[in-house]
Amino acid sequence: MSSPTDAPVLATITDKAGHLSLNRPRALHALTLPMVQAMIAALLAWRDDPAVEAVIIDHAEGRGFCAGGDIAFLRASALEDQGTAGRQFFYQEYQLNHLILTYPKPVIAVMDGITMGGGVGLAGPASVRIATEATRLAMPETGIGLFPDVGGGWYLSRLPGRLGQYLALTGARLDGAECLWAGLATHYLPAAALAEVKAALMADPGDVAAILHRAAIAPPPARIAGTSADIDRLFASDRYEDILAALAADGGEWADATLATLRTKSPQACKVALRQLRDSLDCTDFAANMAMEYRIGSRVLVRPDFAEGVRAVIVDKDHAPKWNPPTAEAVTDDLIDAIFAPLGADEEWKPL
């Protein structure tokens, strides 16, 4: 399988590996539905192909591995077709995430650059996750009234301590060293070595561990390790009001800055994220987690905060969203319960 060089995803077989390279550099490789469909088609074609022993997912050029999903498209769907097209995108994107996690061959994600939202969805389920000095990983969805989807509930809830809750609420960015420390990356390589490493992996996918071991370097200290005790202490509760109160009562510089960050986020999205991470721990497998996230996504897509959050960030760019409900206290338990409620039997998400 091969793609024209101007395709948004370049799907090729090189030596013994399938190679998926994201190719929308001007959009930092943000995912569109055709990109999701192209990756699914390639992975299904390669799954039983004996010529393909592993799959590498990277980006063709530019600063981004993948900056997320096409939020302008999703906002237009929310406003113009009651979210129909947006739900189709979520449905198939989550199928892609699940396909990667359950793939019978090694999947190697190269997170060299901006890795956010949908980019985490591509890298998180990969069996090998390579970070570099250029990696900037975040789940910033609470800033646009969404939630850390694409499997975020599964990965973040299983990080050490309360790091996942901190990342989900604040959208904090981790560099490559921090990703390795947290377990979100499996290897840390210098970006300058990637071309040679990828060529070696394609030539001999059976030697993945040795190839990466030879190329790996010791990362710099993980800065977030210095605040991990504060994160565990101040983000201990699954109740958003408790976290806000703990940060306000602490009075320290880090707590004050973190509280100021949270004041910019959608209260609804923050409450959804905390419930999502809590409930994910009760999911029997990744598919159950994705079914839960699809229920959430299908509903928050058409709630006021998503269209307003995207307006503030990329439409008007005033970064002054007016959240509805406006405060944590105004986001009721009944509203959150409704967002998490099962869908109709014919609407529920299912894996491929």
XYZ file of C-alpha atoms in Angstrom:
352
model
C 0.000 0.000 0.000
C 1.297 3.456 -0.853
C -0.163 6.959 -0.832
C 0.373 9.970 -3.106
C 2.935 12.306 -1.585
C 0.324 15.017 -1.000
C -2.069 12.702 0.875
C -2.783 13.718 4.496
C -1.512 10.297 5.611
C 1.349 8.608 3.795
C 0.837 4.844 4.063
C 3.715 2.770 2.711
C 5.526 -0.506 3.284
C 9.263 -0.054 3.621
C 11.378 -3.189 3.998
C 9.521 -5.202 6.646
C 7.421 -2.447 8.255
C 4.248 -0.574 7.537
C 4.792 3.173 7.794
C 2.011 5.659 8.585
C 3.253 9.241 8.347
C 0.906 12.123 9.173
C 1.138 14.765 6.468
C -0.775 17.964 7.334
C 2.150 20.100 8.532
C 0.329 23.451 8.337
C -2.261 22.096 10.796
C 0.388 20.391 12.951
C -1.025 17.139 11.548
C -4.402 17.544 13.276
C -6.596 14.577 12.430
C -9.484 14.682 9.976
C -11.975 11.901 9.334
C -10.286 10.933 6.027
C -6.966 10.620 7.898
C -8.557 8.348 10.492
C -10.149 6.242 7.761
C -6.868 5.993 5.835
C -5.016 4.743 8.928
C -7.717 2.197 9.714
C -7.642 0.905 6.128
C -3.857 0.551 6.167
C -3.746 -1.176 9.546
C -6.460 -3.631 8.521
C -4.646 -4.372 5.247
C -1.356 -4.976 7.070
C -2.762 -6.944 10.004
C -2.558 -10.326 8.243
C 0.147 -9.414 5.712
C 3.246 -11.517 6.456
C 5.415 -8.906 4.715
C 4.578 -6.408 7.472
C 6.181 -7.303 10.813
C 5.639 -3.978 12.617
C 4.074 -0.555 12.093
C 5.689 2.846 12.614
C 3.524 5.948 13.119
C 5.261 9.313 12.769
C 4.834 12.673 11.041
C 6.241 13.766 7.723
C 7.615 17.186 8.642
C 7.123 20.197 10.888
C 6.785 20.799 14.630
C 3.883 18.503 15.294
C 3.592 14.810 15.674
C -0.151 15.425 15.954
C -1.816 18.426 17.572
C -5.164 16.676 18.040
C -8.407 16.478 16.116
C -9.871 19.023 13.728
C -11.758 21.076 16.320
C -13.004 23.641 13.791
C -14.760 20.812 11.943
C -16.193 19.475 15.204
C -17.485 22.914 16.196
C -19.142 23.368 12.799
C -20.850 20.006 13.244
C -22.103 20.981 16.702
C -23.564 24.202 15.332
C -24.814 23.020 11.942
C -25.880 19.364 12.083
C -26.527 18.716 15.787
C -23.197 16.924 16.020
C -23.904 14.177 13.474
C -20.616 14.524 11.594
C -18.705 15.061 14.831
C -20.065 11.856 16.335
C -19.022 9.973 13.200
C -15.501 11.336 13.643
C -15.353 10.328 17.308
C -16.773 6.882 16.549
C -14.159 6.038 13.933
C -11.286 7.787 15.737
C -11.984 5.668 18.820
C -12.080 2.558 16.629
C -8.618 3.515 15.377
C -7.366 3.982 18.952
C -8.701 0.543 19.900
C -7.276 -1.058 16.745
C -3.796 0.216 17.631
C -4.014 -1.026 21.216
C -5.153 -4.516 20.175
C -2.926 -4.784 17.075
C -1.193 -8.172 16.839
C 2.109 -6.657 15.677
C 4.372 -4.074 17.349
C 3.212 -0.493 16.797
C 5.927 2.136 17.262
C 4.806 5.742 17.740
C 7.378 8.511 17.310
C 6.189 11.450 19.422
C 8.774 13.893 18.107
C 7.066 17.255 18.509
C 3.641 18.452 19.641
C 1.565 15.473 20.787
C -1.844 16.587 22.003
C -5.360 15.201 22.188
C -5.759 12.969 19.159
C -1.981 12.652 18.972
C -1.990 11.093 22.428
C -4.772 8.874 21.120
C -2.433 7.550 18.421
C 0.648 7.198 20.618
C -0.912 6.064 23.894
C -2.035 2.620 22.656
C 1.233 1.927 20.794
C 3.468 -0.785 22.206
C 6.537 1.449 21.773
C 6.313 5.199 22.415
C 9.409 7.238 21.558
C 9.895 10.716 23.039
C 12.605 13.220 22.143
C 13.789 16.611 23.351
C 11.135 18.123 21.057
C 8.189 16.229 22.566
C 5.431 18.356 24.067
C 2.586 16.158 25.249
C -0.689 17.431 26.673
C -4.387 16.730 26.957
C -5.678 20.341 26.864
C -9.359 19.581 26.270
C -10.774 21.213 29.415
C -9.734 24.539 27.879
C -12.231 24.062 25.034
C -15.083 22.486 26.985
C -14.310 18.962 25.815
C -12.617 16.218 27.888
C -9.449 14.077 27.612
C -10.855 11.475 25.237
C -9.189 9.096 22.708
C -8.420 6.761 25.601
C -7.330 9.501 27.965
C -9.506 8.067 30.703
C -7.626 4.764 30.442
C -4.063 6.129 30.329
C -4.362 9.069 32.702
C -6.220 7.170 35.418
C -3.410 4.613 35.496
C -0.504 7.037 35.915
C 1.274 7.170 39.289
C -0.382 9.088 42.097
C -2.720 11.858 40.960
C -0.652 12.898 37.968
C -3.398 11.878 35.549
C -5.991 14.019 37.278
C -3.589 16.974 37.259
C -2.870 16.589 33.536
C -6.549 16.102 32.681
C -7.698 19.213 34.554
C -4.874 21.656 33.824
C -3.804 20.582 30.330
C -0.183 20.874 31.515
C 2.456 20.091 28.897
C 5.074 17.421 29.513
C 8.404 17.381 27.722
C 10.048 14.166 26.554
C 11.924 13.533 29.790
C 8.727 13.999 31.791
C 6.862 11.621 29.465
C 9.482 8.936 30.109
C 9.376 9.552 33.875
C 5.567 9.297 33.909
C 5.446 6.186 31.728
C 3.723 7.919 28.825
C 6.847 7.204 26.735
C 8.791 3.947 26.711
C 12.027 5.343 25.243
C 13.882 8.666 25.049
C 15.959 9.276 21.919
C 17.688 12.323 20.474
C 15.705 13.664 17.540
C 18.864 13.638 15.419
C 18.960 9.835 15.669
C 15.413 9.201 14.507
C 16.006 8.824 10.771
C 18.677 6.190 11.323
C 16.637 4.425 13.985
C 13.492 4.288 11.847
C 15.490 2.861 8.943
C 16.936 0.191 11.232
C 13.501 -0.653 12.634
C 12.038 -1.023 9.163
C 14.898 -3.270 8.093
C 14.750 -5.498 11.176
C 11.514 -5.081 13.183
C 12.318 -8.189 15.177
C 15.237 -6.349 16.779
C 13.193 -3.421 18.150
C 14.427 -3.681 21.726
C 18.111 -3.789 20.807
C 17.864 -1.018 18.205
C 16.150 1.340 20.651
C 18.485 0.388 23.500
C 21.518 1.329 21.411
C 20.031 4.684 20.391
C 18.481 5.692 23.718
C 20.132 8.360 25.847
C 19.666 9.402 29.459
C 17.063 12.167 29.556
C 17.477 15.352 31.581
C 15.765 15.388 34.982
C 11.971 15.332 34.802
C 10.880 18.709 36.114
C 7.430 17.530 37.104
C 8.956 15.063 39.564
C 9.650 18.050 41.791
C 5.941 18.841 42.111
C 4.608 15.287 42.244
C 4.094 15.415 46.016
C 2.093 18.642 45.686
C 0.041 17.110 42.868
C -0.772 14.014 44.902
C -1.742 16.109 47.916
C -3.723 18.895 46.266
C -5.422 16.803 43.560
C -6.303 13.958 45.943
C -10.070 14.339 45.667
C -12.347 13.227 42.837
C -14.571 16.194 43.700
C -13.585 19.270 41.707
C -14.693 21.735 44.405
C -12.345 20.011 46.866
C -9.374 20.440 44.521
C -10.119 24.132 44.012
C -10.450 24.607 47.789
C -7.212 22.725 48.493
C -5.281 24.869 46.015
C -6.787 28.067 47.418
C -5.997 27.067 50.991
C -2.406 26.088 50.220
C -1.350 29.621 49.331
C 1.956 28.545 47.791
C 3.248 29.945 44.524
C 2.736 26.696 42.618
C -0.762 26.211 44.026
C -1.748 29.786 43.196
C -0.503 29.441 39.609
C -2.290 26.120 39.208
C -5.522 27.549 40.605
C -5.281 30.453 38.158
C -4.924 27.940 35.338
C -7.985 25.999 36.472
C -10.033 29.208 36.627
C -9.668 29.421 32.828
C -11.042 25.897 32.218
C -14.600 24.746 31.639
C -16.052 23.685 35.012
C -18.244 21.142 33.243
C -15.248 19.665 31.416
C -13.243 19.426 34.639
C -16.026 17.591 36.441
C -16.453 15.271 33.465
C -12.718 14.507 33.436
C -12.609 13.600 37.122
C -15.608 11.290 36.787
C -14.146 9.801 33.590
C -10.823 8.911 35.235
C -12.579 7.464 38.274
C -14.974 5.351 36.210
C -12.257 4.168 33.835
C -10.674 2.182 36.657
C -13.873 0.095 36.748
C -13.775 -0.609 32.994
C -13.002 -4.241 32.265
C -10.964 -3.417 29.168
C -10.035 -0.624 26.775
C -13.153 -1.186 24.667
C -15.371 -0.532 27.683
C -13.446 2.663 28.347
C -13.926 3.802 24.757
C -17.647 3.067 24.898
C -17.830 5.291 27.978
C -15.846 8.047 26.256
C -18.098 7.896 23.198
C -21.148 8.416 25.403
C -19.454 11.462 26.915
C -18.209 12.799 23.589
C -21.532 12.468 21.806
C -23.089 14.705 24.459
C -20.453 17.297 25.355
C -19.931 17.939 21.629
C -23.327 19.657 21.490
C -23.319 21.275 24.912
C -22.626 25.048 25.055
C -19.064 24.900 26.381
C -17.506 23.150 23.384
C -18.625 25.617 20.708
C -17.802 28.484 23.064
C -14.389 27.112 23.990
C -13.362 26.636 20.361
C -14.701 30.099 19.543
C -12.486 31.626 22.198
C -9.367 29.699 21.156
C -9.395 29.519 17.350
C -12.322 31.547 15.974
C -12.226 34.907 17.739
C -9.000 34.101 19.615
C -9.992 36.312 22.541
C -9.236 33.504 25.035
C -12.175 34.711 27.108
C -14.755 31.915 27.050
C -18.024 32.355 28.884
C -18.660 28.931 30.360
C -22.181 27.597 30.884
C -22.564 26.544 33.690
C -20.118 29.220 34.864
C -18.828 27.660 38.105
C -18.016 24.267 39.547
C -20.891 24.586 41.991
C -23.334 25.222 39.142
C -22.394 21.953 37.388
C -24.859 19.575 38.996
C -24.485 15.862 39.617
C -27.583 15.330 37.497
C -25.913 17.016 34.527
C -22.804 14.852 34.852
C -24.923 11.712 35.247
C -26.791 12.592 32.048
C -23.524 13.035 30.138
C -22.368 9.552 31.236
C -25.687 7.750 30.749
C -25.876 4.852 28.288
C -26.913 5.582 24.729
C -29.555 3.699 22.798
C -28.528 0.167 21.828
C -28.148 1.202 18.179
C -26.031 4.242 19.127
C -23.463 2.689 21.470
C -19.828 2.576 20.353
C -18.351 -0.739 19.264
C -14.825 -1.683 18.181
C -14.069 -2.765 14.639
